[in-house]
Amino acid sequence: MKVVIVGGVAGGASAAARILRLDEYAQIIMIERSGYVSYANCGLPYYVGGVIKEQEELTLQTPESFWDRFRIDVRVRQEVTAINPAEKTVTVRTLDSGKIYTETYDKLLLAPGAKPTVPALSGVSSERVFTLRTVEDTLRIKHFVEDQKPKTAVLAGGGFIGLEMAENLVEMGVSVTIVQRPKQLLAPLDTDMASFVHVEMRRHGVALRLGETVTGFRQDGDSVLTLLEESEPLRSDMVLLAIGVTPDTHLAKEAGLELGIRGSIAVNERMETSVPDIYAVGDAVEVTHFVTGQKALILLAGPANKQGRIAADNICGGNSHFTGSQGSSVLKLFGLTAASTGINEKAAQAAGIAYDKVVLFPASHAAYYPGARSMAMKVLYEKESLRLLGAQIVGGEGVDKRIDVLATAIRAKMKALELTELDLSYAPPYSSAKDPVNMAGFMIEDLESGKVRQFHWNDVEDLPCDGSATLLDVRTEGEYRRGHLNGFRNIPLDDLREHLDELERDKPIYVNCQTGLRSYLACRLLTQYGFSCAHLSGGYSFYQVVTQEQQTARSAYPCGMEKL
Amino acid sequence: MKVVIVGGVAGGASAAARILRLDEYAQIIMIERSGYVSYANCGLPYYVGGVIKEQEELTLQTPESFWDRFRIDVRVRQEVTAINPAEKTVTVRTLDSGKIYTETYDKLLLAPGAKPTVPALSGVSSERVFTLRTVEDTLRIKHFVEDQKPKTAVLAGGGFIGLEMAENLVEMGVSVTIVQRPKQLLAPLDTDMASFVHVEMRRHGVALRLGETVTGFRQDGDSVLTLLEESEPLRSDMVLLAIGVTPDTHLAKEAGLELGIRGSIAVNERMETSVPDIYAVGDAVEVTHFVTGQKALILLAGPANKQGRIAADNICGGNSHFTGSQGSSVLKLFGLTAASTGINEKAAQAAGIAYDKVVLFPASHAAYYPGARSMAMKVLYEKESLRLLGAQIVGGEGVDKRIDVLATAIRAKMKALELTELDLSYAPPYSSAKDPVNMAGFMIEDLESGKVRQFHWNDVEDLPCDGSATLLDVRTEGEYRRGHLNGFRNIPLDDLREHLDELERDKPIYVNCQTGLRSYLACRLLTQYGFSCAHLSGGYSFYQVVTQEQQTARSAYPCGMEKL
């Protein structure tokens, strides 16, 4: 069997090694346009920043090591320019010599990946405007940074690569501005959760220009101007264009393969394309979202590697299935970890799924053991069915653990209430006896059994200020004094029982505290004394971070301030 | 409703707060023999060691705070001495005054915990022989350590408390010897996995006297002698007795409650005892093991807290169920994290469950990102059904994450092969594109589909040395030179294809490498060339650590050395 693999990074390289483990007699040719195979594409920003010191560390395998260990014929700096499915051949161009040749295949695996989206803007080809995809791109940026010692950089785009590059450039002393059209960084997070990322970026001196549209670039001497639709141009020593990536599928398209959403390659669960004996994996293919069941593009290294293995099994006569991706991701940003799995509120709304949510701020480990730090956690579940839909967590230590536990629970199709039963490991340096994931389950249980009702930060501006409701802050006097929601009166939780007769029984009560725990306790108490009560999910601190970061009308307190 | 709660720590305190959240009108009396409630019992060793600096940090709540917030009547230094179920009363003794009184209840919750097992040995009541259960015990040890500045300590017992105390004493400059009857520390681990714990303890100067039995103690001036069955006594400045704990259930027994295994209190899923209106939770009760379905004693804070919540729900008229514990636990030991969930090999054998296992050494995160460290991971699954049974992991960063992911998978009753599909979050500082848990799944898949066969470290001494099998080491020449199994010849993996004709086709081949990856590749290759092949699970390094730590006949290499 002769297998040609187009693309030698995550999915392609995984598949190549697996095919040979399954079929020692297979002849495998892996063709890669860049000069490197099986490189650490998720590590590239860290090489620019010097966190990864040696260039060799970026390349997990070389053409030589692939040959020595696997007898895989790796051809770098060669490009497949056409597929001829009828004759089962590919046309290959050697980049250095320009030589063109034809290669036959029994099975063809496409793993072309995705390329940085480069919009047709003026000045986009300036030598100071960079994109980051390959090792070569990385070296180009690294050399520029070392030679030119840029003091300022504009990053167009606030996704994974953009933010990782921002961190690495800041650590090198570069002053960084991120410009992007959406009003938040990191699309996998909802706007409220992204606020914590904004705070961290600003805390490290990164300027955020959210909601701004780049209209072009103009080289101006030793600097480059980033032109904005509604503001003055930004001058910087370099620009990194990281507004997104696009499946690199022109080859598949020209060969007549069926395409999926946004120009991706359509495949079935066996990673087979619409054309016999042609498989496709990785960032170029459309997948089924595990939570929504809808077609999706989820460009992550984890699924790509798994798909490579599955395609290899099937190429070798097996019957393996890729059962969908749920988009679990994690990102380090200075001292912050931001992670998500499943779907967020935006996606649930787009998919028409009726959901509810809890927001909590549990400690990473037992509060009495040094180093504990609270994390912001949001868990979504479907109303009625109570199945888990997704989670987002931002914080420090232990964020990746909780997101992976929740990712596993989602994969297992657990109901939200089952989170209360998870038997997770506990010792003071690692967790609390009730783990944050258990806590989310307890909160959902209380919500679903009607023990408590909640309102959210974006409901605050619509609270009645006309005296038809009681607005109550149950924090301590000191906390209240340091800042509170307009129109809210203060009765500390521990004093509440003594002041019940001051509350009007026929009016609904809206309660807030700092993070949502004491307001929950207050609501339980008030409900039992016959009051109608709802509490502010995530509390005053969540409201504050979110509304300040949004810099919008939402920061208007409910009462006594004009709405913009 | 009047509820009396006996015991005010994990389960009791959890239940008290929950009852009041559910029933503001409940009258709750919580009676605690020690002077403290809701204290951080898992943090006690760290207070002795000064990691937790303030005594106040150990007590999450005080009698006063319980009253202020919850109107719970907490009575410390009072002991319930008898239960009279017929009259629904308890007899209470006030420790300081000796006063005895009777308290009625509508519902009674027993949360008495477990007490350190103190065998009837001579000298056990010496003032230099300590046990650790309460805050008072902790203060006593802390004062002793500060006043007497002991230079040496003997810890009798190598469980959680013993090992945490060992670490804390060592960090204070005390020279520690651990003595215990079993030949390994940390019973939740199998002997092979415990070897890594032994290495770490010895590396920090802790002397291990495993397989030794303490027969008594003798105060001798300012030191205490620990008498051993078969060796000379050990002289030290102090002794900590931590050989285990026993459910503290004399009260339940005297009241005629049905007992479970090892003197525990029998309860149903609603945490009800055999006597109406009496509930029990925490370390004193028998639970159903989630994996084996058998009755078990699992004394951990996580289940205790969950049971407290469940009992509270039911006391207040709800219908909550505790669906069993799987014993997930984690322990910090100097730079090491040791964790486990589900059952280990010993338990599987005892329960008569046919199982298989994989052992692997994955990196905590992408190897090219700084700080990656390999962990030792063992995953057990049931033959035939392929359901996950348990896991043990020892290593550094990321151990607690993987054990919790596996704990969740076990709870969800996932099959071992489903580990391959887990969509876990990946970025270089946190994991690899194929997470360690995925890797365990891939290995099980290869094992179960017959793609590879393995043998284990304890099979090595039984390998044929008479030339009837080929023993092959596929590491590099350098690795082989630095140490190898006797009788094994070296052909590096990358040279294997060129040397196939040197291997006899009619003989089975046993292959080893360093950690089991290359030997797996070699077996795949050899199998396809028609050889019968098995590879050493965990590789040479696992074999070495385990056999050296066992210091037994097993350290005999298979060929050319005498078996002891």
PDB file of C-alpha atoms in Angstrom, chain A residues 14 18-25 40-44 46 51-53 57-58 60 65 67-71 164 167 300-303 305-306 309 313 320-333 336-341 367-370 400-409 411-412 414 418-431 433-435 438 441-443 445-446 449 451 493-495 497-498 517-518 520-521 524-525 528-530, chain B residues 14 18-25 40-44 46 51-53 57-58 60 65 67-71 164 167 300-303 305-306 309 313 320-333 336-341 367-370 400-409 411-412 414 418-431 433-435 438 441-443 445-446 449 451 493-495 497-498 517-518 520-521 524-525 528-530:
ATOM      1  CA  SER A  14       0.437  11.509  13.723  1.00  0.00           C
ATOM      2  CA  ARG A  18       0.470   5.296  13.186  1.00  0.00           C
ATOM      3  CA  ILE A  19       0.141   3.887   9.660  1.00  0.00           C
ATOM      4  CA  LEU A  20       3.610   2.473   9.902  1.00  0.00           C
ATOM      5  CA  ARG A  21       2.951   0.963  13.295  1.00  0.00           C
ATOM      6  CA  LEU A  22      -0.043  -0.777  11.762  1.00  0.00           C
ATOM      7  CA  ASP A  23       1.507  -1.651   8.422  1.00  0.00           C
ATOM      8  CA  GLU A  24       5.252  -1.985   8.345  1.00  0.00           C
ATOM      9  CA  TYR A  25       5.055  -2.687   4.608  1.00  0.00           C
ATOM     10  CA  ALA A  40       5.517  22.326  17.750  1.00  0.00           C
ATOM     11  CA  ASN A  41       3.120  24.820  16.233  1.00  0.00           C
ATOM     12  CA  CYS A  42       1.597  25.604  19.618  1.00  0.00           C
ATOM     13  CA  GLY A  43       5.062  26.497  20.867  1.00  0.00           C
ATOM     14  CA  LEU A  44       5.993  29.031  18.201  1.00  0.00           C
ATOM     15  CA  TYR A  46       7.212  30.944  23.060  1.00  0.00           C
ATOM     16  CA  VAL A  51      10.797  30.888  26.716  1.00  0.00           C
ATOM     17  CA  ILE A  52      11.715  28.000  24.437  1.00  0.00           C
ATOM     18  CA  LYS A  53      15.396  28.595  23.918  1.00  0.00           C
ATOM     19  CA  GLU A  57      13.098  22.035  20.515  1.00  0.00           C
ATOM     20  CA  LEU A  58      10.420  23.224  18.116  1.00  0.00           C
ATOM     21  CA  LEU A  60       9.836  17.088  17.451  1.00  0.00           C
ATOM     22  CA  SER A  65      14.339  10.806  12.211  1.00  0.00           C
ATOM     23  CA  TRP A  67      13.146   7.798   8.004  1.00  0.00           C
ATOM     24  CA  ASP A  68      15.363   6.191  10.606  1.00  0.00           C
ATOM     25  CA  ARG A  69      12.540   5.126  12.859  1.00  0.00           C
ATOM     26  CA  PHE A  70       9.582   4.709  10.549  1.00  0.00           C
ATOM     27  CA  ARG A  71      10.915   4.506   7.002  1.00  0.00           C
ATOM     28  CA  GLU A 164       0.311  34.387  23.316  1.00  0.00           C
ATOM     29  CA  GLU A 167       2.554  38.012  26.297  1.00  0.00           C
ATOM     30  CA  LEU A 300      -7.099  22.749  17.782  1.00  0.00           C
ATOM     31  CA  ALA A 301      -4.128  20.429  18.045  1.00  0.00           C
ATOM     32  CA  GLY A 302      -5.838  17.827  20.211  1.00  0.00           C
ATOM     33  CA  PRO A 303      -8.568  16.859  17.739  1.00  0.00           C
ATOM     34  CA  ASN A 305      -3.816  14.470  16.454  1.00  0.00           C
ATOM     35  CA  LYS A 306      -6.707  12.201  17.332  1.00  0.00           C
ATOM     36  CA  ARG A 309      -4.684   8.366  14.405  1.00  0.00           C
ATOM     37  CA  ASP A 313      -6.531   3.094  11.463  1.00  0.00           C
ATOM     38  CA  SER A 320     -12.168   3.899  13.909  1.00  0.00           C
ATOM     39  CA  HIS A 321     -14.478   6.839  14.376  1.00  0.00           C
ATOM     40  CA  PHE A 322     -14.024  10.452  15.347  1.00  0.00           C
ATOM     41  CA  THR A 323     -17.047  11.179  17.443  1.00  0.00           C
ATOM     42  CA  GLY A 324     -16.825  14.936  17.456  1.00  0.00           C
ATOM     43  CA  SER A 325     -14.998  17.733  19.163  1.00  0.00           C
ATOM     44  CA  GLN A 326     -16.140  19.895  22.040  1.00  0.00           C
ATOM     45  CA  GLY A 327     -13.526  22.603  21.633  1.00  0.00           C
ATOM     46  CA  SER A 328     -11.784  22.238  24.989  1.00  0.00           C
ATOM     47  CA  SER A 329      -9.038  24.833  25.112  1.00  0.00           C
ATOM     48  CA  VAL A 330      -6.733  26.516  27.580  1.00  0.00           C
ATOM     49  CA  LEU A 331      -4.443  29.506  27.368  1.00  0.00           C
ATOM     50  CA  LYS A 332      -1.749  30.929  29.601  1.00  0.00           C
ATOM     51  CA  LEU A 333      -1.716  34.713  29.774  1.00  0.00           C
ATOM     52  CA  LEU A 336      -3.714  33.914  34.275  1.00  0.00           C
ATOM     53  CA  THR A 337      -5.123  30.693  32.887  1.00  0.00           C
ATOM     54  CA  ALA A 338      -8.225  30.972  30.723  1.00  0.00           C
ATOM     55  CA  ALA A 339      -9.954  27.777  29.675  1.00  0.00           C
ATOM     56  CA  SER A 340     -13.218  26.610  28.204  1.00  0.00           C
ATOM     57  CA  THR A 341     -14.999  23.488  27.041  1.00  0.00           C
ATOM     58  CA  ALA A 367      -8.054  28.575  51.693  1.00  0.00           C
ATOM     59  CA  TYR A 368      -5.986  27.885  54.784  1.00  0.00           C
ATOM     60  CA  TYR A 369      -3.113  26.366  52.796  1.00  0.00           C
ATOM     61  CA  PRO A 370      -0.783  29.013  51.338  1.00  0.00           C
ATOM     62  CA  ASP A 400      -6.896  23.547  33.675  1.00  0.00           C
ATOM     63  CA  LYS A 401      -7.782  20.746  36.095  1.00  0.00           C
ATOM     64  CA  ARG A 402     -11.365  21.860  36.588  1.00  0.00           C
ATOM     65  CA  ILE A 403     -11.938  22.476  32.887  1.00  0.00           C
ATOM     66  CA  ASP A 404     -10.672  18.968  32.098  1.00  0.00           C
ATOM     67  CA  VAL A 405     -12.902  17.431  34.755  1.00  0.00           C
ATOM     68  CA  LEU A 406     -15.862  19.295  33.279  1.00  0.00           C
ATOM     69  CA  ALA A 407     -14.781  18.339  29.751  1.00  0.00           C
ATOM     70  CA  THR A 408     -14.799  14.704  30.841  1.00  0.00           C
ATOM     71  CA  ALA A 409     -18.217  15.071  32.464  1.00  0.00           C
ATOM     72  CA  ARG A 411     -18.057  13.869  27.174  1.00  0.00           C
ATOM     73  CA  ALA A 412     -19.691  11.317  29.458  1.00  0.00           C
ATOM     74  CA  MET A 414     -23.387  13.668  32.590  1.00  0.00           C
ATOM     75  CA  GLU A 418     -24.081  14.504  38.786  1.00  0.00           C
ATOM     76  CA  LEU A 419     -21.321  17.027  39.395  1.00  0.00           C
ATOM     77  CA  THR A 420     -22.340  16.882  43.060  1.00  0.00           C
ATOM     78  CA  GLU A 421     -21.348  13.220  43.154  1.00  0.00           C
ATOM     79  CA  LEU A 422     -17.920  13.434  41.530  1.00  0.00           C
ATOM     80  CA  ASP A 423     -15.416  11.811  43.847  1.00  0.00           C
ATOM     81  CA  LEU A 424     -12.401  14.034  43.257  1.00  0.00           C
ATOM     82  CA  SER A 425      -9.095  13.854  45.044  1.00  0.00           C
ATOM     83  CA  TYR A 426      -8.564  16.244  47.929  1.00  0.00           C
ATOM     84  CA  ALA A 427      -5.667  17.409  50.024  1.00  0.00           C
ATOM     85  CA  PRO A 428      -5.171  21.017  51.137  1.00  0.00           C
ATOM     86  CA  PRO A 429      -2.504  21.894  48.511  1.00  0.00           C
ATOM     87  CA  TYR A 430      -4.732  20.711  45.645  1.00  0.00           C
ATOM     88  CA  SER A 431      -8.389  21.342  46.285  1.00  0.00           C
ATOM     89  CA  ALA A 433     -13.171  18.884  50.359  1.00  0.00           C
ATOM     90  CA  LYS A 434     -15.952  20.161  48.130  1.00  0.00           C
ATOM     91  CA  ASP A 435     -14.132  20.728  44.878  1.00  0.00           C
ATOM     92  CA  ASN A 438     -18.813  19.829  43.094  1.00  0.00           C
ATOM     93  CA  GLY A 441     -23.188  21.056  40.954  1.00  0.00           C
ATOM     94  CA  PHE A 442     -24.520  22.031  44.375  1.00  0.00           C
ATOM     95  CA  MET A 443     -25.452  25.470  43.061  1.00  0.00           C
ATOM     96  CA  GLU A 445     -29.081  21.612  42.394  1.00  0.00           C
ATOM     97  CA  ASP A 446     -30.290  24.488  44.552  1.00  0.00           C
ATOM     98  CA  SER A 449     -34.939  22.459  43.046  1.00  0.00           C
ATOM     99  CA  LYS A 451     -34.280  26.652  46.597  1.00  0.00           C
ATOM    100  CA  LEU A 493     -26.049  38.938  56.549  1.00  0.00           C
ATOM    101  CA  ASP A 494     -25.304  38.173  60.176  1.00  0.00           C
ATOM    102  CA  ASP A 495     -27.681  40.979  61.258  1.00  0.00           C
ATOM    103  CA  ARG A 497     -32.655  38.165  61.249  1.00  0.00           C
ATOM    104  CA  GLU A 498     -32.890  41.190  63.558  1.00  0.00           C
ATOM    105  CA  LEU A 517     -22.384  33.134  48.585  1.00  0.00           C
ATOM    106  CA  ARG A 518     -23.790  35.355  51.316  1.00  0.00           C
ATOM    107  CA  TYR A 520     -27.535  32.957  48.499  1.00  0.00           C
ATOM    108  CA  LEU A 521     -27.660  32.407  52.266  1.00  0.00           C
ATOM    109  CA  ARG A 524     -32.567  31.091  51.693  1.00  0.00           C
ATOM    110  CA  LEU A 525     -33.276  32.853  54.967  1.00  0.00           C
ATOM    111  CA  GLN A 528     -38.230  30.900  54.567  1.00  0.00           C
ATOM    112  CA  TYR A 529     -39.593  34.025  56.238  1.00  0.00           C
ATOM    113  CA  GLY A 530     -41.997  34.391  53.369  1.00  0.00           C
TER     114      GLY A 530
ATOM    115  CA  SER B  14     -21.553  20.593  56.703  1.00  0.00           C
ATOM    116  CA  ARG B  18     -27.160  22.860  55.228  1.00  0.00           C
ATOM    117  CA  ILE B  19     -30.022  22.037  57.597  1.00  0.00           C
ATOM    118  CA  LEU B  20     -30.339  25.670  58.487  1.00  0.00           C
ATOM    119  CA  ARG B  21     -30.297  26.744  54.862  1.00  0.00           C
ATOM    120  CA  LEU B  22     -33.169  24.347  54.300  1.00  0.00           C
ATOM    121  CA  ASP B  23     -35.058  24.989  57.510  1.00  0.00           C
ATOM    122  CA  GLU B  24     -34.537  28.340  59.144  1.00  0.00           C
ATOM    123  CA  TYR B  25     -36.842  27.269  61.940  1.00  0.00           C
ATOM    124  CA  ALA B  40      -9.228  22.062  58.979  1.00  0.00           C
ATOM    125  CA  ASN B  41      -8.297  18.539  59.989  1.00  0.00           C
ATOM    126  CA  CYS B  42      -6.442  17.965  56.721  1.00  0.00           C
ATOM    127  CA  GLY B  43      -4.341  21.012  57.477  1.00  0.00           C
ATOM    128  CA  LEU B  44      -3.128  19.998  60.922  1.00  0.00           C
ATOM    129  CA  TYR B  46       0.978  21.859  57.997  1.00  0.00           C
ATOM    130  CA  VAL B  51       3.360  26.103  56.485  1.00  0.00           C
ATOM    131  CA  ILE B  52       0.066  27.310  57.901  1.00  0.00           C
ATOM    132  CA  LYS B  53       1.203  30.115  60.148  1.00  0.00           C
ATOM    133  CA  GLU B  57      -6.527  29.602  59.910  1.00  0.00           C
ATOM    134  CA  LEU B  58      -7.188  26.080  61.132  1.00  0.00           C
ATOM    135  CA  LEU B  60     -12.919  27.770  59.519  1.00  0.00           C
ATOM    136  CA  SER B  65     -19.682  32.467  63.911  1.00  0.00           C
ATOM    137  CA  TRP B  67     -24.409  31.266  65.991  1.00  0.00           C
ATOM    138  CA  ASP B  68     -24.156  34.639  64.280  1.00  0.00           C
ATOM    139  CA  ARG B  69     -24.727  33.313  60.819  1.00  0.00           C
ATOM    140  CA  PHE B  70     -26.764  30.185  61.308  1.00  0.00           C
ATOM    141  CA  ARG B  71     -28.228  30.318  64.827  1.00  0.00           C
ATOM    142  CA  GLU B 164       2.504  14.607  55.799  1.00  0.00           C
ATOM    143  CA  GLU B 167       7.471  16.076  55.449  1.00  0.00           C
ATOM    144  CA  LEU B 300     -11.722  10.952  53.491  1.00  0.00           C
ATOM    145  CA  ALA B 301     -12.929  14.519  53.877  1.00  0.00           C
ATOM    146  CA  GLY B 302     -14.620  14.727  50.481  1.00  0.00           C
ATOM    147  CA  PRO B 303     -17.167  11.957  51.045  1.00  0.00           C
ATOM    148  CA  ASN B 305     -18.727  16.604  53.484  1.00  0.00           C
ATOM    149  CA  LYS B 306     -20.975  15.249  50.746  1.00  0.00           C
ATOM    150  CA  ARG B 309     -25.124  17.579  52.883  1.00  0.00           C
ATOM    151  CA  ASP B 313     -31.412  17.105  52.893  1.00  0.00           C
ATOM    152  CA  SER B 320     -30.899  12.675  48.570  1.00  0.00           C
ATOM    153  CA  HIS B 321     -28.685   9.662  48.084  1.00  0.00           C
ATOM    154  CA  PHE B 322     -25.014   8.973  48.615  1.00  0.00           C
ATOM    155  CA  THR B 323     -24.142   6.717  45.742  1.00  0.00           C
ATOM    156  CA  GLY B 324     -20.823   5.455  47.001  1.00  0.00           C
ATOM    157  CA  SER B 325     -17.230   6.487  47.277  1.00  0.00           C
ATOM    158  CA  GLN B 326     -14.340   5.554  45.027  1.00  0.00           C
ATOM    159  CA  GLY B 327     -11.582   6.643  47.391  1.00  0.00           C
ATOM    160  CA  SER B 328     -10.017   9.347  45.231  1.00  0.00           C
ATOM    161  CA  SER B 329      -7.084  10.751  47.167  1.00  0.00           C
ATOM    162  CA  VAL B 330      -4.020  12.867  46.647  1.00  0.00           C
ATOM    163  CA  LEU B 331      -1.007  13.627  48.770  1.00  0.00           C
ATOM    164  CA  LYS B 332       1.824  16.106  48.532  1.00  0.00           C
ATOM    165  CA  LEU B 333       5.206  14.730  49.598  1.00  0.00           C
ATOM    166  CA  LEU B 336       6.054  14.725  44.674  1.00  0.00           C
ATOM    167  CA  THR B 337       2.328  14.322  44.215  1.00  0.00           C
ATOM    168  CA  ALA B 338       0.901  10.830  44.741  1.00  0.00           C
ATOM    169  CA  ALA B 339      -2.722  10.244  43.850  1.00  0.00           C
ATOM    170  CA  SER B 340      -5.136   7.412  43.262  1.00  0.00           C
ATOM    171  CA  THR B 341      -8.752   6.715  42.475  1.00  0.00           C
ATOM    172  CA  ALA B 367       8.204  18.522  26.472  1.00  0.00           C
ATOM    173  CA  TYR B 368       9.453  21.551  24.551  1.00  0.00           C
ATOM    174  CA  TYR B 369       7.894  23.985  27.025  1.00  0.00           C
ATOM    175  CA  PRO B 370      10.067  24.538  30.117  1.00  0.00           C
ATOM    176  CA  ASP B 400      -3.906  15.800  40.543  1.00  0.00           C
ATOM    177  CA  LYS B 401      -5.460  16.880  37.240  1.00  0.00           C
ATOM    178  CA  ARG B 402      -5.104  13.484  35.601  1.00  0.00           C
ATOM    179  CA  ILE B 403      -6.353  11.589  38.638  1.00  0.00           C
ATOM    180  CA  ASP B 404      -9.436  13.809  38.750  1.00  0.00           C
ATOM    181  CA  VAL B 405     -10.094  13.302  35.045  1.00  0.00           C
ATOM    182  CA  LEU B 406      -9.815   9.557  35.546  1.00  0.00           C
ATOM    183  CA  ALA B 407     -11.962   9.753  38.690  1.00  0.00           C
ATOM    184  CA  THR B 408     -14.635  11.491  36.631  1.00  0.00           C
ATOM    185  CA  ALA B 409     -14.368   8.903  33.871  1.00  0.00           C
ATOM    186  CA  ARG B 411     -17.725   7.851  37.993  1.00  0.00           C
ATOM    187  CA  ALA B 412     -19.301   8.140  34.540  1.00  0.00           C
ATOM    188  CA  MET B 414     -16.709   4.997  31.002  1.00  0.00           C
ATOM    189  CA  GLU B 418     -13.388   6.033  25.748  1.00  0.00           C
ATOM    190  CA  LEU B 419     -10.300   7.631  27.270  1.00  0.00           C
ATOM    191  CA  THR B 420      -9.018   7.963  23.702  1.00  0.00           C
ATOM    192  CA  GLU B 421     -11.928  10.271  22.907  1.00  0.00           C
ATOM    193  CA  LEU B 422     -11.691  12.642  25.870  1.00  0.00           C
ATOM    194  CA  ASP B 423     -11.478  16.164  24.525  1.00  0.00           C
ATOM    195  CA  LEU B 424      -9.144  17.729  27.069  1.00  0.00           C
ATOM    196  CA  SER B 425      -7.745  21.227  26.985  1.00  0.00           C
ATOM    197  CA  TYR B 426      -4.286  21.671  25.530  1.00  0.00           C
ATOM    198  CA  ALA B 427      -1.684  24.399  25.436  1.00  0.00           C
ATOM    199  CA  PRO B 428       2.061  23.761  25.861  1.00  0.00           C
ATOM    200  CA  PRO B 429       2.246  24.909  29.512  1.00  0.00           C
ATOM    201  CA  TYR B 430      -0.553  22.540  30.559  1.00  0.00           C
ATOM    202  CA  SER B 431      -0.554  19.327  28.581  1.00  0.00           C
ATOM    203  CA  ALA B 433      -1.961  17.410  22.271  1.00  0.00           C
ATOM    204  CA  LYS B 434      -2.472  13.825  23.316  1.00  0.00           C
ATOM    205  CA  ASP B 435      -3.003  14.148  27.031  1.00  0.00           C
ATOM    206  CA  ASN B 438      -5.662   9.879  26.168  1.00  0.00           C
ATOM    207  CA  GLY B 441      -6.542   4.933  26.386  1.00  0.00           C
ATOM    208  CA  PHE B 442      -4.476   4.462  23.232  1.00  0.00           C
ATOM    209  CA  MET B 443      -2.304   1.918  24.997  1.00  0.00           C
ATOM    210  CA  GLU B 445      -6.781   0.072  22.725  1.00  0.00           C
ATOM    211  CA  ASP B 446      -3.591  -1.419  21.279  1.00  0.00           C
ATOM    212  CA  SER B 449      -7.084  -5.121  19.839  1.00  0.00           C
ATOM    213  CA  LYS B 451      -1.711  -5.071  18.447  1.00  0.00           C
ATOM    214  CA  LEU B 493      15.183   0.435  17.625  1.00  0.00           C
ATOM    215  CA  ASP B 494      16.321   2.522  14.677  1.00  0.00           C
ATOM    216  CA  ASP B 495      18.685  -0.287  13.563  1.00  0.00           C
ATOM    217  CA  ARG B 497      15.098  -3.506  10.477  1.00  0.00           C
ATOM    218  CA  GLU B 498      18.690  -4.141   9.399  1.00  0.00           C
ATOM    219  CA  LEU B 517       7.464   3.344  24.103  1.00  0.00           C
ATOM    220  CA  ARG B 518      10.285   2.131  21.899  1.00  0.00           C
ATOM    221  CA  TYR B 520       6.117  -1.076  21.840  1.00  0.00           C
ATOM    222  CA  LEU B 521       7.277   0.217  18.442  1.00  0.00           C
ATOM    223  CA  ARG B 524       4.759  -3.688  16.321  1.00  0.00           C
ATOM    224  CA  LEU B 525       7.584  -3.971  13.818  1.00  0.00           C
ATOM    225  CA  GLN B 528       4.566  -7.612  11.342  1.00  0.00           C
ATOM    226  CA  TYR B 529       7.713  -9.480  10.305  1.00  0.00           C
ATOM    227  CA  GLY B 530       6.209 -12.625  11.762  1.00  0.00           C
TER     228      GLY B 530
END
